Coordinates of C-alpha atoms and ligand atoms in Angstrom, one line a residue:
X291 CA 0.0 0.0 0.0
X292 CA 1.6 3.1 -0.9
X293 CA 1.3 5.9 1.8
X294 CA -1.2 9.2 0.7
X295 CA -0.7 12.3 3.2
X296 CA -4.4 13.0 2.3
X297 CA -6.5 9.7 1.5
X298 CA -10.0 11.5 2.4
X299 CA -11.6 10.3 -0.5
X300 CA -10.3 6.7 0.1
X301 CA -12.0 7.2 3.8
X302 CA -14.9 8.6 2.9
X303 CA -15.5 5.6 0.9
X304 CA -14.5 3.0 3.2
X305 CA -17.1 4.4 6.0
X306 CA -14.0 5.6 7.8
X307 CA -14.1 9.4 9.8
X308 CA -12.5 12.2 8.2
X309 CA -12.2 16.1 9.5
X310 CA -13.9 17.9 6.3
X311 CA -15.8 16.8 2.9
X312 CA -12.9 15.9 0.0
X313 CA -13.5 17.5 -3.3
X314 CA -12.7 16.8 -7.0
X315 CA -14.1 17.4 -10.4
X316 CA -15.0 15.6 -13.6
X317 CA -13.0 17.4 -16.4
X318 CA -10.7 18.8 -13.7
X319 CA -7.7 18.2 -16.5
X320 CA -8.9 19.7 -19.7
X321 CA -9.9 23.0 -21.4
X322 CA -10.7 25.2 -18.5
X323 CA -7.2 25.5 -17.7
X324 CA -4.5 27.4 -19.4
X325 CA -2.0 25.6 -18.7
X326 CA -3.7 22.0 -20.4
X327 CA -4.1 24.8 -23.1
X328 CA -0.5 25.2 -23.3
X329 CA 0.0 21.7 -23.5
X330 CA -2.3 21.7 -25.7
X331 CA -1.7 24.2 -28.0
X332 CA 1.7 21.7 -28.6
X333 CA 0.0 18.0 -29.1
X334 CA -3.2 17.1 -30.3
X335 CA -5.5 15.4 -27.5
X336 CA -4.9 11.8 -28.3
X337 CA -1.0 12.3 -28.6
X338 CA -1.5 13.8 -25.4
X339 CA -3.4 10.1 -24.0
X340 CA -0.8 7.7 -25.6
X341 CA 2.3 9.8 -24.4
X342 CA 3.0 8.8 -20.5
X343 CA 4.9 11.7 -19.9
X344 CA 2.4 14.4 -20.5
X345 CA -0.8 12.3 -19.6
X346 CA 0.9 12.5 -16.7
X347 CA 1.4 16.1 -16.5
X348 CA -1.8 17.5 -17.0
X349 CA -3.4 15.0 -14.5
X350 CA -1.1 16.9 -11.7
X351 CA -1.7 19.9 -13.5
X352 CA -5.3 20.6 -11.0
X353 CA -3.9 19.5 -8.3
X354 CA -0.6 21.9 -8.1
X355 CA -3.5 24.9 -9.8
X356 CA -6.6 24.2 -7.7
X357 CA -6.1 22.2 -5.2
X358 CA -8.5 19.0 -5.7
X359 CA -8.3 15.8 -3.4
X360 CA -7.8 13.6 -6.0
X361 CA -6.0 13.4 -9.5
X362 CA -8.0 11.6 -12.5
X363 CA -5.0 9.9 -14.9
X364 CA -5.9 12.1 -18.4
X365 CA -7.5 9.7 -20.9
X366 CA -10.7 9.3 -22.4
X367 CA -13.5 6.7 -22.2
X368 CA -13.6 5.9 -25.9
X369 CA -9.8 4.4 -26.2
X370 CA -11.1 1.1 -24.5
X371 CA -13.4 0.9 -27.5
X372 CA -10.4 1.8 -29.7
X373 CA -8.2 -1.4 -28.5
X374 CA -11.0 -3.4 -29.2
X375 CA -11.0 -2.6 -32.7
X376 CA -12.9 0.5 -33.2
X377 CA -10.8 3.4 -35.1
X378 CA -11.1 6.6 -33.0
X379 CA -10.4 10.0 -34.4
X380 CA -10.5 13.4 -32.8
X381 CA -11.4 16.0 -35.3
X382 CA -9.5 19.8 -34.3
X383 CA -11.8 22.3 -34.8
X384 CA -14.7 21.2 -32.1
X385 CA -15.6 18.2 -34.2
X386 CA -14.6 15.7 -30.8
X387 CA -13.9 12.2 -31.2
X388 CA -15.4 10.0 -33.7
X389 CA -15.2 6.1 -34.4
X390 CA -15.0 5.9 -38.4
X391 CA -16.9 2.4 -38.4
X392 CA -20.0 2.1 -36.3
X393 CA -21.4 -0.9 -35.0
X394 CA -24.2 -0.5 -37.7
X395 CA -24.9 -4.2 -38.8
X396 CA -23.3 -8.1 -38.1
X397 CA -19.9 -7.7 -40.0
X398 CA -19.3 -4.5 -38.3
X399 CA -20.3 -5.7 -34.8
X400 CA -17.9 -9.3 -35.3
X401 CA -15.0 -7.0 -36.0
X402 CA -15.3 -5.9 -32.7
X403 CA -12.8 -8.3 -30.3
X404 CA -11.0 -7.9 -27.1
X405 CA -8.4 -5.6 -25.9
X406 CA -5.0 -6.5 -25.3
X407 CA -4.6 -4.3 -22.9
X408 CA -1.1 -4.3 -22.0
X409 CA 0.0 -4.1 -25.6
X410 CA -2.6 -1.7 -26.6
X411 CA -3.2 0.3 -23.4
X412 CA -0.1 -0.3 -22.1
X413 CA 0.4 3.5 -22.4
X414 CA -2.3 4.3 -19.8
X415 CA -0.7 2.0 -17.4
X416 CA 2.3 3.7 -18.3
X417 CA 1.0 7.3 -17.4
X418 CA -0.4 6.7 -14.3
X419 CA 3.5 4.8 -13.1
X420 CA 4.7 8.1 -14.1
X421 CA 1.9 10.0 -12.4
X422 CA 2.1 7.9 -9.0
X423 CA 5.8 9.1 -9.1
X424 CA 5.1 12.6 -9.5
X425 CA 2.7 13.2 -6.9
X426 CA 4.3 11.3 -4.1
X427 CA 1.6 10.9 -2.6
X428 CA -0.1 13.9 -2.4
X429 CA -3.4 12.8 -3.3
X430 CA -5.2 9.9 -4.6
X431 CA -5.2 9.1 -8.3
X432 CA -8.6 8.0 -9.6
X433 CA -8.4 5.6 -13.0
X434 CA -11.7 5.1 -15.0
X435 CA -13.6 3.8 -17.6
X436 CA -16.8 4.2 -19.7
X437 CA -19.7 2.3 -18.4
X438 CA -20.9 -0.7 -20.8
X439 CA -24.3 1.3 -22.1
X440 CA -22.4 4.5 -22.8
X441 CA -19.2 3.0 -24.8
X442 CA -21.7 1.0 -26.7
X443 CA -24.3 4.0 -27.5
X444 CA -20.7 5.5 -29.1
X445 CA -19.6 2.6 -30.7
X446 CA -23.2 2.5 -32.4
X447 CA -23.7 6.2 -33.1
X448 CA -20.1 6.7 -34.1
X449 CA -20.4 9.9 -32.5
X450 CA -21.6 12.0 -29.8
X451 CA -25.3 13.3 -30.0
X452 CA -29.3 12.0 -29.1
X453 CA -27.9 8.1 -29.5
X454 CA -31.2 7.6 -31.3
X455 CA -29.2 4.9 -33.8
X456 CA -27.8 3.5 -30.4
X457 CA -31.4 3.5 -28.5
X458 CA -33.0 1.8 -31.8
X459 CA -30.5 -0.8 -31.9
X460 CA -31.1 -1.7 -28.3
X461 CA -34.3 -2.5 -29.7
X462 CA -34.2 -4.2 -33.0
X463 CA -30.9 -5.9 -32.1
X464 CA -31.1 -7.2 -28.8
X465 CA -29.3 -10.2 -28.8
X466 CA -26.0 -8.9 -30.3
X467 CA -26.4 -5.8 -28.3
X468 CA -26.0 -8.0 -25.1
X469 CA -23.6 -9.9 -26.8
X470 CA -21.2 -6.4 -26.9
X471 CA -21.9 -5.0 -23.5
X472 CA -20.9 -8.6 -22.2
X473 CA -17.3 -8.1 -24.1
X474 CA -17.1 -4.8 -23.3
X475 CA -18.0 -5.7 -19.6
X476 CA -14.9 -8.4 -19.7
X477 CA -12.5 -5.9 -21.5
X478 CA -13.8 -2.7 -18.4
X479 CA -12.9 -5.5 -16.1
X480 CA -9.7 -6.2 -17.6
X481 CA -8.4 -2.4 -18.2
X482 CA -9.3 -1.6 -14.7
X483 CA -7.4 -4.5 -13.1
X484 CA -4.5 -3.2 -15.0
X485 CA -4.8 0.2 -13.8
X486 CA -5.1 -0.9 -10.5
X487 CA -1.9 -2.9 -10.5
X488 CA -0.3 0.5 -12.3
X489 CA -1.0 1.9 -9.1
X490 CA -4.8 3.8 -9.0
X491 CA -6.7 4.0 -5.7
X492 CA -10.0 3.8 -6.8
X493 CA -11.9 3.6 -9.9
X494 CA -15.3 6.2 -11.6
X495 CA -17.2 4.2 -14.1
X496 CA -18.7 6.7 -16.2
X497 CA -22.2 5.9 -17.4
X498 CA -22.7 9.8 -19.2
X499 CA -26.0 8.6 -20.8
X500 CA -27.6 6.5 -18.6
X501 CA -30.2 9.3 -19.1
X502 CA -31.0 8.2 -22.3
X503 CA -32.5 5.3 -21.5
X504 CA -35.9 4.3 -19.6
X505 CA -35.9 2.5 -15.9
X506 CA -36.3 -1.0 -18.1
X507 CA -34.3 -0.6 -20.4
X508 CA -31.5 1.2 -18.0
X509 CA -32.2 -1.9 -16.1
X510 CA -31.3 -4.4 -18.4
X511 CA -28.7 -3.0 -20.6
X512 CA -26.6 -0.7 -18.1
X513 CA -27.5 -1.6 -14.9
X514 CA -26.9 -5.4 -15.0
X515 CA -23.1 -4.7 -16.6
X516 CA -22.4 -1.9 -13.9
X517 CA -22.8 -4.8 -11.3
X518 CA -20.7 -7.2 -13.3
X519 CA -17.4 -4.7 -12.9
X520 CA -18.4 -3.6 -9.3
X521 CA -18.3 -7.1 -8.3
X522 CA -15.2 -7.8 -10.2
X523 CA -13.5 -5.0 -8.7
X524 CA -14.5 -4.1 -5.3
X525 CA -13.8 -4.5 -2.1
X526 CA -9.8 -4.9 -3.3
X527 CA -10.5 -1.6 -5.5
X528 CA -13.3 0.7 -4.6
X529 CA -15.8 1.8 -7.4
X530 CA -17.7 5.1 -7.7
X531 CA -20.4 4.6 -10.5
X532 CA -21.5 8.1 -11.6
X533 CA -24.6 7.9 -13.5
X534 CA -26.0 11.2 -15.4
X535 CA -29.8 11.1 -15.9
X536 CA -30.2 8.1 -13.9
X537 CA -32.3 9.8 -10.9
X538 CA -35.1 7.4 -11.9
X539 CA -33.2 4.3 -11.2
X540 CA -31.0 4.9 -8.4
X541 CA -32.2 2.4 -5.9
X542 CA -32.4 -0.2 -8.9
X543 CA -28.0 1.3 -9.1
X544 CA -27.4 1.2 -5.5
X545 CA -28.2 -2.6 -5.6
X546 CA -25.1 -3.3 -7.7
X547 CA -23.3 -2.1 -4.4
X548 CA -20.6 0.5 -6.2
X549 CA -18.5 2.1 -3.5
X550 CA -20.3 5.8 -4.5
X551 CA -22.5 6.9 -6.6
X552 CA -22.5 10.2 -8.4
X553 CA -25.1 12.1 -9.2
X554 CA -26.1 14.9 -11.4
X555 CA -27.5 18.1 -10.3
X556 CA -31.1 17.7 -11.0
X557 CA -31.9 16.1 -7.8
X558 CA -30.7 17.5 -4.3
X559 CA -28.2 15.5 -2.7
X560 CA -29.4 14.8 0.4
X561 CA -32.5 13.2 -1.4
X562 CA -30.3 10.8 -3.5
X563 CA -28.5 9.8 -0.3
X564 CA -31.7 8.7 1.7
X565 CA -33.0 6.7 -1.6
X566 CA -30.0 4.9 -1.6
X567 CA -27.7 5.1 1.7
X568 CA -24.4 4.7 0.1
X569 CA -21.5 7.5 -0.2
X570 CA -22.7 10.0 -2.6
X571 CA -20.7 12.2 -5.1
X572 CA -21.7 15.2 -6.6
X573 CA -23.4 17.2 -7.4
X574 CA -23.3 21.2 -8.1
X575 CA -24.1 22.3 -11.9
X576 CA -21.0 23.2 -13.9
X577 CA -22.8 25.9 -15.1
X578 CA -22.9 27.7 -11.7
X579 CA -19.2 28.3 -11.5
X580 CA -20.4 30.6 -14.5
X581 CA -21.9 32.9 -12.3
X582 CA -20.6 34.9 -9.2
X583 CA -18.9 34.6 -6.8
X584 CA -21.5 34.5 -3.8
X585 CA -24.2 32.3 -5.8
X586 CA -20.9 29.7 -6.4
X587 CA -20.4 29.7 -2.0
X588 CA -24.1 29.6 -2.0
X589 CA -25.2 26.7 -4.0
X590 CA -22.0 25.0 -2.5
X591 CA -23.0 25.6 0.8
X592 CA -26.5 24.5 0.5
X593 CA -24.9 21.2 -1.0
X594 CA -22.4 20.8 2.1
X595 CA -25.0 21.3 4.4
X596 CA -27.8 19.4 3.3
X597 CA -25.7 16.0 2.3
X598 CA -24.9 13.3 4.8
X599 CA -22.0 14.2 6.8
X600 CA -18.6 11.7 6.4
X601 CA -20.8 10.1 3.4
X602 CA -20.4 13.0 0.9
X603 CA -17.7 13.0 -2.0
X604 CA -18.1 16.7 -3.1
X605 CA -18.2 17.3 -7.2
X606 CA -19.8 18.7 -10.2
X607 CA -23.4 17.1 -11.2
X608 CA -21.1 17.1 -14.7
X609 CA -17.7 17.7 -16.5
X610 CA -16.5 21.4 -15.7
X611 CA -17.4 23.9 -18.7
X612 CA -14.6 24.6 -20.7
X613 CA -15.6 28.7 -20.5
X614 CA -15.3 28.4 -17.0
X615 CA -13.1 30.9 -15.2
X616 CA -10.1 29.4 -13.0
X617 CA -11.0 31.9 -10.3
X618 CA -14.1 30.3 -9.9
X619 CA -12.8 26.7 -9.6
X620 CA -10.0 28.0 -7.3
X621 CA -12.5 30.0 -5.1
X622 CA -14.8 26.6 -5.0
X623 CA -12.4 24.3 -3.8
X624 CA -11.0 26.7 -1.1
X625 CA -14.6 26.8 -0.2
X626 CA -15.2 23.5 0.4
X627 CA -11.7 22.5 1.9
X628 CA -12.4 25.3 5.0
X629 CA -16.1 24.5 5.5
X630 CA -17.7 23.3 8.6
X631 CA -20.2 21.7 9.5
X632 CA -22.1 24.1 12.2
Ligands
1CP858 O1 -9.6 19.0 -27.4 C1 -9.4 18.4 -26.3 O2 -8.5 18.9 -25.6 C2 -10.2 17.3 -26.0 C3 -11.3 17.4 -25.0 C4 -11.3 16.2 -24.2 C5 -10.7 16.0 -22.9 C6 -9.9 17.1 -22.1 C7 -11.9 15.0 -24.5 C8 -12.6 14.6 -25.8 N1 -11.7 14.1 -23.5 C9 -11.0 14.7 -22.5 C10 -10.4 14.1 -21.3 C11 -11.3 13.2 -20.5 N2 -12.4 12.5 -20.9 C12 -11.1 12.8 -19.1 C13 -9.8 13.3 -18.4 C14 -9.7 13.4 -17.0 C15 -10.5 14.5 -16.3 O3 -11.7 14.3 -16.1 O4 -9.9 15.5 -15.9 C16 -12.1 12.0 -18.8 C17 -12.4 11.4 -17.4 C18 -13.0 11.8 -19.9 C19 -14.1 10.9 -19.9 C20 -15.1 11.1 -21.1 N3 -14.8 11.2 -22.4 C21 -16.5 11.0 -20.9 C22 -17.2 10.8 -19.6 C23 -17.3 12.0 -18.8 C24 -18.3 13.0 -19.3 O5 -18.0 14.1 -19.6 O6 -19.5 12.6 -19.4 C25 -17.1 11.1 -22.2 C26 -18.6 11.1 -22.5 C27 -16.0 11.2 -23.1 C28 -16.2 11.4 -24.6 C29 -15.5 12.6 -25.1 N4 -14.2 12.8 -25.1 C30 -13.9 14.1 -25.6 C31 -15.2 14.7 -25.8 C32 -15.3 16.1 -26.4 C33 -16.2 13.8 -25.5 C34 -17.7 14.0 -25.7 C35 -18.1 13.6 -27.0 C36 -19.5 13.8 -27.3 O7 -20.4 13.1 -26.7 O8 -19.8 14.6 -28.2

C-alpha cells in the first residue's frame, strides 16, 4: 500500500471518519485551464493520451493549480473501445472524437474483439506509473472507464449526439447488443485491473447517458453490466459509479453495491443519499461556477449542508465547462476545503 498524506476520498469511501468533505471534479484536467491549453496548444488530444509523460502532467496539473483531493489519470473513455478494434479520431476544430466504423450491422459488430490491454493500453498503465511518481503521494489518483451502455451507444452512433441509432439498436438488435456489452464488460474488467496494478486508488465508471435510457431498459442494458465490474472490482478496489440522468433508477444502481454513486445536479443530494444510503458524489451544476462569486459559495453551501455528513464526495453534477473561469474553480475548492459543519 503506498502511503497518501491526504487519503479523504479513500476514507470517505471505506465508512471511515475524516475532518472535512474531499472534493474533486469531472473534467478537472482539460480546457478550462490554461496551462492543459498550453500543452495543448503543442499535441493534439490523443498524442497527449498515448504519451505517458504528459498524460501525466496535466493529470497533476489541477492538483498543483486548484487544489483537488484527487488526480484523474488524463484519458478518455472511448480508447477502451479503440483497442478493441474500433478506429477513433478526434477531429480539431470542435468536431470531438469520432469512431470511423459504427457498430451498424453483423460484419461491423464481429470486428469488434477484445483488448489487449497491456499491448494496446499499455500507455495508460504507463502514465499513471509516471503520475504515482510525480505526486508522491499527495493525493489519490482516480483511474476510470466508460460504463458498458455508454461506450456501446458510441460505438453504435459513431459519434456524440441523441444516441437515437444507439437506443433503436437496443431495440431491434437485442441479442447482439447483449452480446457487446458482455465483451465490453470483460475488457472494463480487464483495463481496470491493469490500472489498478499500475498503481490507481480507486476507480469512476462513467455511465454519461444513462439518461437516455428508460428504468427497463437502463435496467437491463446498463445496470446489469455496472454490477458485473463492481463485483469484479470491489472491495480490493473501490468503485464510484457516476450515472448522469439516472435519478429514476437509483435504488435499482445502489443494488449493484458500487462504493459511490455520483449524481447529477437535477436532484438535491441529500435526497439521492436517503433513496439509496451509500456514499454520494456530486453534485453542483458546472454551469454555476459561470456565475458569481456568492451564488458559487451559496449553491456549495447548501450542497455541504444538506448532504450526509462523512458520506459526501463533493463534485460537479457534470464535466466542468470549458468557459469556466479558473478563479471560480480555485474559489470553489477553497470553499469547500475550510467548510464546517455548524
Ligand atoms: O480537445 C481536447 O482537448 C479534447 C477534449 C477532451 C478532454 C480534455 C476529450 C474529448 N476528453 C478529455 C479528457 C477526459 N475525458 C477525461 C480526463 C480526465 C478528467 O476528467 O480530468 C475523462 C475522465 C474523460 C471521460 C469522457 N470522455 C467521458 C465521460 C465524462 C463526461 O464528460 O460525461 C465522455 C462522454 C467522453 C467522450 C468525449 N471525449 C472528448 C469529448 C469532447 C467527448 C464527448 C463527445 C460527445 O459526446 O460529443
Amino acid at each position: 500500500m503506498k502511503k497518501l498524506s491526504n487519503d479523504l476520498i479513500l476514507r470517505v469511501l471505506s465508512g471511515k471518519p475524516t475532518e472535512r468533505t474531499p472534493i474533486w471534479l469531472m473534467r478537472q484536467a482539460g480546457r478550462f485551464l490554461p496551462q492543459y491549453m498550453a500543452v495543448r496548444a503543442k499535441y493534439d488530444f490523443l498524442t497527449i493520451c498515448r504519451t505517458p509523460e504528459i498524460a501525466a502532467e496535466v493529470t497533476i496539473q489541477p492538483v498543483d493549480v486548484v487544489g483537488v483531493d484527487a488526480a484523474i489519470i488524463f484519458s478518455d473513455i472511448l480508447v477502451l473501445p479503440e483497442a478493441m478494434g474500433m478506429e477513433l479520431i478526434v477531429e480539431e476544430g470542435g468536431g470531438g472524437p469520432r469512431f470511423t466504423n459504427p457498430v451498424k450491422d453483423k460484419a461491423a459488430a464481429s470486428a469488434v474483439h477484445d483488448a489487449d490491454c497491456e499491448n494496446s493500453l499499455g500507455y495508460v498503465a504507463n502514465a499513471i506509473r509516471i503520475t504515482v511518481g510525480r505526486l508522491g503521494g499527495r493525493v489519490p489518483l482516480i483511474g476510470f472507464c466508460g460504463s458498458p451502455w455508454t461506450l456501446l451507444a458510441y460505438m453504435v452512433e459513431g459519434k456524440g449526439g441523441d444516441f437515437s441509432r444507439a437506443r433503436a439498436f437496443l431495440h431491434e438488435e437485442p441479442a447482439m447488443a447483449h452480446r457487446l456489452l458482455d465483451m465490453i464488460t470483460r475488457n472494463a474488467v480487464s483495463y481496470l485491473k491493469m490500472q489498478h496494478e499500475a498503481g490507481v486508488d480507486v476507480v469512476q465508471i462513467f455511465d454519461s447517458w444513462a439518461g437516455f435510457l428508460s428504468v427497463e431498459l437502463y435496467k437491463e442494458f446498463s445496470i446489469r453490466y455496472i454490477g458485473q465490474i463492481v463485483e469484479a472490482l470491489t472491495p480490493d478496489l473501490p468503485v464510484i459509479v457516476f450515472a448522469k440522468g439516472a435519478n429514476h433508477s437509483l435504488e435499482a444502481l445502489a443494488e449493484s453495491m458500487p462504493s459511490a454513486i455520483g449524481v447529477d445536479w437535477t436532484i438535491p443530494i441529500n435526497e439521492a443519499s436517503a433513496r439509496i444510503g451509500v456514499v454520494v458524489q456530486g453534485n453542483l451544476d458546472p454551469a454555476v461556477l459561470l456565475a458569481r462569486s456568492e451564488i458559487v459559495e451559496h449553491e456549495a453551501r447548501k450542497i455541504l449542508e444538506s448532504a450526509p455528513r462523512g458520506k459526501h464526495i463533493f463534485n460537479l453534477g457534470h464535466g466542468i465547462l470549458q468557459n469556466t473561469p479558473v478563479e471560480s474553480v480555485k474559489a470553489l475548492v477553497h470553499f469547500v476545503k475550510t467548510w464546517k459543519h455548524g
